[in-house]
PDB file of C-alpha atoms and ligand atoms in Angstrom:
ATOM      1  CA  MET A   1       0.039  -0.031  -0.085  1.00 61.00           C
ATOM      2  CA  SER A   2       1.542   3.381  -1.011  1.00 70.00           C
ATOM      3  CA  PHE A   3       2.086   6.051   1.639  1.00 66.00           C
ATOM      4  CA  ASN A   4      -0.799   8.575   0.521  1.00 78.00           C
ATOM      5  CA  ASN A   5      -3.349   5.346   0.737  1.00 81.00           C
ATOM      6  CA  LEU A   6      -2.005   4.227   3.971  1.00 80.00           C
ATOM      7  CA  ASP A   7      -2.746   7.980   5.192  1.00 88.00           C
ATOM      8  CA  GLN A   8      -6.305   8.190   3.912  1.00 89.00           C
ATOM      9  CA  LEU A   9      -7.280   4.933   5.475  1.00 89.00           C
ATOM     10  CA  TYR A  10      -5.496   6.166   8.995  1.00 93.00           C
ATOM     11  CA  ARG A  11      -7.696   9.298   8.339  1.00 94.00           C
ATOM     12  CA  GLN A  12     -10.766   6.936   7.713  1.00 96.00           C
ATOM     13  CA  VAL A  13     -10.151   5.002  10.782  1.00 97.00           C
ATOM     14  CA  ILE A  14     -10.065   8.363  12.560  1.00 97.00           C
ATOM     15  CA  MET A  15     -13.088   9.854  11.326  1.00 97.00           C
ATOM     16  CA  ASP A  16     -15.040   6.575  12.275  1.00 98.00           C
ATOM     17  CA  HIS A  17     -14.160   6.652  15.851  1.00 98.00           C
ATOM     18  CA  TYR A  18     -14.847  10.734  15.881  1.00 97.00           C
ATOM     19  CA  LYS A  19     -18.318  10.068  14.183  1.00 97.00           C
ATOM     20  CA  ASN A  20     -19.275   6.539  15.976  1.00 98.00           C
ATOM     21  CA  PRO A  21     -17.450   6.689  18.957  1.00 98.00           C
ATOM     22  CA  ARG A  22     -16.887   3.496  21.325  1.00 98.00           C
ATOM     23  CA  ASN A  23     -17.564   3.514  24.438  1.00 98.00           C
ATOM     24  CA  LYS A  24     -18.903   6.826  24.879  1.00 98.00           C
ATOM     25  CA  GLY A  25     -21.088   7.836  28.012  1.00 97.00           C
ATOM     26  CA  THR A  26     -20.977   7.302  31.754  1.00 96.00           C
ATOM     27  CA  LEU A  27     -20.502   3.966  33.764  1.00 96.00           C
ATOM     28  CA  GLU A  28     -23.066   3.275  36.607  1.00 92.00           C
ATOM     29  CA  ASP A  29     -20.736   1.085  38.417  1.00 92.00           C
ATOM     30  CA  GLY A  30     -17.481   2.373  37.859  1.00 90.00           C
ATOM     31  CA  SER A  31     -14.337   1.789  40.233  1.00 90.00           C
ATOM     32  CA  PHE A  32     -12.843   5.165  39.416  1.00 90.00           C
ATOM     33  CA  THR A  33     -13.559   8.583  37.638  1.00 94.00           C
ATOM     34  CA  VAL A  34     -10.633  10.802  35.976  1.00 96.00           C
ATOM     35  CA  ASP A  35     -11.469  14.455  34.785  1.00 96.00           C
ATOM     36  CA  MET A  36      -8.754  15.736  32.905  1.00 96.00           C
ATOM     37  CA  ASN A  37      -8.167  18.864  30.524  1.00 96.00           C
ATOM     38  CA  ASN A  38      -6.196  19.574  27.778  1.00 96.00           C
ATOM     39  CA  PRO A  39      -4.252  22.637  29.012  1.00 93.00           C
ATOM     40  CA  THR A  40      -3.539  24.314  25.674  1.00 94.00           C
ATOM     41  CA  CYS A  41      -6.967  24.176  24.293  1.00 96.00           C
ATOM     42  CA  GLY A  42      -9.348  23.911  27.326  1.00 95.00           C
ATOM     43  CA  ASP A  43     -10.972  20.686  26.265  1.00 97.00           C
ATOM     44  CA  ARG A  44     -11.851  18.257  28.908  1.00 97.00           C
ATOM     45  CA  ILE A  45     -12.190  14.260  28.786  1.00 98.00           C
ATOM     46  CA  HIS A  46     -14.106  12.548  31.618  1.00 97.00           C
ATOM     47  CA  LEU A  47     -13.052   9.146  31.738  1.00 98.00           C
ATOM     48  CA  ASN A  48     -15.149   6.126  33.970  1.00 96.00           C
ATOM     49  CA  LEU A  49     -13.041   2.998  34.568  1.00 96.00           C
ATOM     50  CA  LYS A  50     -14.025  -0.392  35.950  1.00 95.00           C
ATOM     51  CA  VAL A  51     -11.418  -2.421  37.125  1.00 94.00           C
ATOM     52  CA  GLU A  52     -12.089  -5.815  38.739  1.00 94.00           C
ATOM     53  CA  ASP A  53      -9.279  -8.360  40.062  1.00 95.00           C
ATOM     54  CA  GLY A  54      -6.638  -6.015  38.034  1.00 94.00           C
ATOM     55  CA  LYS A  55      -8.251  -6.371  34.967  1.00 96.00           C
ATOM     56  CA  VAL A  56     -10.044  -3.110  33.214  1.00 96.00           C
ATOM     57  CA  THR A  57     -13.560  -4.808  32.877  1.00 97.00           C
ATOM     58  CA  ASP A  58     -15.475  -1.999  31.212  1.00 97.00           C
ATOM     59  CA  ALA A  59     -14.621   1.866  30.063  1.00 97.00           C
ATOM     60  CA  LYS A  60     -16.490   5.051  29.005  1.00 98.00           C
ATOM     61  CA  PHE A  61     -15.593   8.501  28.198  1.00 98.00           C
ATOM     62  CA  ASP A  62     -17.298  11.641  27.645  1.00 97.00           C
ATOM     63  CA  GLY A  63     -16.339  15.140  26.905  1.00 96.00           C
ATOM     64  CA  GLU A  64     -15.536  17.824  24.293  1.00 93.00           C
ATOM     65  CA  GLY A  65     -12.721  18.096  22.113  1.00 95.00           C
ATOM     66  CA  CYS A  66     -11.257  17.864  18.478  1.00 96.00           C
ATOM     67  CA  SER A  67     -11.737  15.126  16.675  1.00 96.00           C
ATOM     68  CA  ILE A  68      -7.928  13.761  17.208  1.00 97.00           C
ATOM     69  CA  SER A  69      -8.692  13.639  21.056  1.00 98.00           C
ATOM     70  CA  MET A  70     -12.137  12.126  20.890  1.00 98.00           C
ATOM     71  CA  ALA A  71     -10.961   9.461  18.309  1.00 98.00           C
ATOM     72  CA  SER A  72      -8.128   8.262  20.524  1.00 98.00           C
ATOM     73  CA  ALA A  73     -10.418   8.507  23.482  1.00 98.00           C
ATOM     74  CA  SER A  74     -12.835   6.031  21.842  1.00 98.00           C
ATOM     75  CA  MET A  75      -9.828   3.964  20.544  1.00 98.00           C
ATOM     76  CA  MET A  76      -8.310   3.858  24.130  1.00 98.00           C
ATOM     77  CA  THR A  77     -11.213   2.516  25.613  1.00 98.00           C
ATOM     78  CA  GLN A  78     -11.633  -0.006  22.926  1.00 97.00           C
ATOM     79  CA  ILE A  79      -8.368  -1.635  23.028  1.00 97.00           C
ATOM     80  CA  ILE A  80      -7.955  -1.644  27.153  1.00 97.00           C
ATOM     81  CA  ILE A  81     -11.694  -3.122  27.591  1.00 97.00           C
ATOM     82  CA  GLY A  82     -10.608  -6.813  28.824  1.00 97.00           C
ATOM     83  CA  LYS A  83      -6.836  -6.272  29.416  1.00 96.00           C
ATOM     84  CA  ASP A  84      -4.982  -6.341  32.737  1.00 96.00           C
ATOM     85  CA  ILE A  85      -3.664  -3.144  34.195  1.00 96.00           C
ATOM     86  CA  GLU A  86      -0.267  -4.119  33.156  1.00 96.00           C
ATOM     87  CA  THR A  87      -0.661  -4.371  29.451  1.00 96.00           C
ATOM     88  CA  ALA A  88      -2.987  -1.246  29.527  1.00 96.00           C
ATOM     89  CA  MET A  89      -0.205   1.028  31.336  1.00 96.00           C
ATOM     90  CA  ARG A  90       2.045  -0.666  28.387  1.00 96.00           C
ATOM     91  CA  LEU A  91       0.282   0.206  25.931  1.00 97.00           C
ATOM     92  CA  SER A  92       0.105   3.962  27.358  1.00 97.00           C
ATOM     93  CA  GLU A  93       3.802   3.715  27.283  1.00 96.00           C
ATOM     94  CA  VAL A  94       4.121   2.633  23.675  1.00 95.00           C
ATOM     95  CA  PHE A  95       1.450   5.141  22.708  1.00 96.00           C
ATOM     96  CA  SER A  96       3.608   7.877  24.295  1.00 96.00           C
ATOM     97  CA  ASN A  97       6.412   6.873  22.394  1.00 95.00           C
ATOM     98  CA  MET A  98       4.783   6.593  19.139  1.00 95.00           C
ATOM     99  CA  MET A  99       3.342  10.207  19.606  1.00 96.00           C
ATOM    100  CA  GLN A 100       6.797  11.180  20.793  1.00 94.00           C
ATOM    101  CA  GLY A 101       8.723   9.596  17.424  1.00 92.00           C
ATOM    102  CA  LYS A 102      10.787   7.480  19.470  1.00 92.00           C
ATOM    103  CA  GLU A 103      11.229   3.755  18.822  1.00 89.00           C
ATOM    104  CA  TYR A 104       8.435   1.662  20.199  1.00 86.00           C
ATOM    105  CA  ASP A 105       7.812  -2.210  21.011  1.00 83.00           C
ATOM    106  CA  GLU A 106       6.046  -3.157  17.724  1.00 82.00           C
ATOM    107  CA  ASP A 107       5.077  -6.817  19.323  1.00 87.00           C
ATOM    108  CA  ILE A 108       2.010  -5.376  20.898  1.00 89.00           C
ATOM    109  CA  ASP A 109      -1.112  -5.347  18.739  1.00 89.00           C
ATOM    110  CA  LEU A 110      -1.965  -1.550  18.950  1.00 91.00           C
ATOM    111  CA  GLY A 111      -5.282  -2.157  16.675  1.00 91.00           C
ATOM    112  CA  ASP A 112      -6.799   1.240  15.670  1.00 95.00           C
ATOM    113  CA  ILE A 113      -4.356   3.348  17.670  1.00 95.00           C
ATOM    114  CA  GLU A 114      -1.918   2.845  14.744  1.00 93.00           C
ATOM    115  CA  ALA A 115      -3.876   5.212  12.843  1.00 96.00           C
ATOM    116  CA  LEU A 116      -2.758   7.954  15.109  1.00 96.00           C
ATOM    117  CA  GLN A 117       0.887   7.685  14.457  1.00 93.00           C
ATOM    118  CA  GLY A 118       0.993  10.320  12.032  1.00 93.00           C
ATOM    119  CA  VAL A 119      -0.052  12.800  15.038  1.00 94.00           C
ATOM    120  CA  ALA A 120       3.671  12.549  16.197  1.00 94.00           C
ATOM    121  CA  LYS A 121       4.595  14.913  13.099  1.00 92.00           C
ATOM    122  CA  PHE A 122       2.149  17.482  14.354  1.00 93.00           C
ATOM    123  CA  PRO A 123       3.722  18.774  17.641  1.00 93.00           C
ATOM    124  CA  ALA A 124       0.649  21.004  18.536  1.00 93.00           C
ATOM    125  CA  ARG A 125      -2.070  17.990  18.387  1.00 95.00           C
ATOM    126  CA  ILE A 126       0.495  15.517  20.169  1.00 96.00           C
ATOM    127  CA  LYS A 127      -1.510  16.971  23.647  1.00 96.00           C
ATOM    128  CA  CYS A 128      -5.051  15.987  21.962  1.00 97.00           C
ATOM    129  CA  ALA A 129      -4.147  12.176  21.164  1.00 97.00           C
ATOM    130  CA  THR A 130      -2.519  11.504  24.577  1.00 97.00           C
ATOM    131  CA  LEU A 131      -5.214  13.435  26.832  1.00 98.00           C
ATOM    132  CA  ALA A 132      -7.304  10.079  27.278  1.00 98.00           C
ATOM    133  CA  TRP A 133      -4.525   8.015  27.874  1.00 98.00           C
ATOM    134  CA  LYS A 134      -3.042  10.587  30.705  1.00 97.00           C
ATOM    135  CA  ALA A 135      -6.369  10.358  32.071  1.00 97.00           C
ATOM    136  CA  MET A 136      -6.260   6.571  31.832  1.00 97.00           C
ATOM    137  CA  GLU A 137      -2.894   6.524  33.742  1.00 96.00           C
ATOM    138  CA  LYS A 138      -3.473   8.971  36.366  1.00 95.00           C
ATOM    139  CA  GLY A 139      -7.100   6.863  37.209  1.00 91.00           C
ATOM    140  CA  VAL A 140      -5.038   3.611  37.078  1.00 87.00           C
ATOM    141  CA  LYS A 141      -2.367   5.402  39.524  1.00 86.00           C
ATOM    142  CA  GLU A 142      -4.633   6.508  42.150  1.00 83.00           C
ATOM    143  CA  GLY A 143      -7.287   3.938  41.840  1.00 75.00           C
ATOM    144  CA  ASN A 144      -5.338   1.192  42.897  1.00 55.00           C
TER     145      ASN A 144
HETATM  146 FE1  LIG B 201      -8.680  20.484  22.154  1.00 74.43          FE
HETATM  147 FE2  LIG B 201      -7.461  18.844  20.707  1.00 74.43          FE
HETATM  148  S1  LIG B 201      -7.768  20.975  20.036  1.00 74.43           S
HETATM  149  S2  LIG B 201      -8.145  18.406  22.445  1.00 74.43           S
END
């Protein structure tokens, strides 16, 4: 697949998550809740996680933000549900490295998150992409 086609595919994946967000809403019986702002624009995310026996069994998010931030939140909740905390944190580290243009562990299945790798070329948007992940990290650290 050429770079242009790949770029287009990635754009479609991002727009699909933005227009049809997975796991949008609030959990009635979440284990913890995190509110976080993107300091550069004031957009915010409200994240609910349910953790049982060290595993993320459910996740929902709400908030306002650009297509990248909301798509990233949708992708993040999608991939961490069913994962143990350790794997969720590892995914977060891999994503952070990807956003900083650093080498990252390519053995881990990133699912739709891969579609965000182009964001690394736009430093002003990196905080948009990492907002949901920072919220998840904060929740996991404080909730455990
Ligand atoms: Fe606010 Fe992207 S512009 S989160």
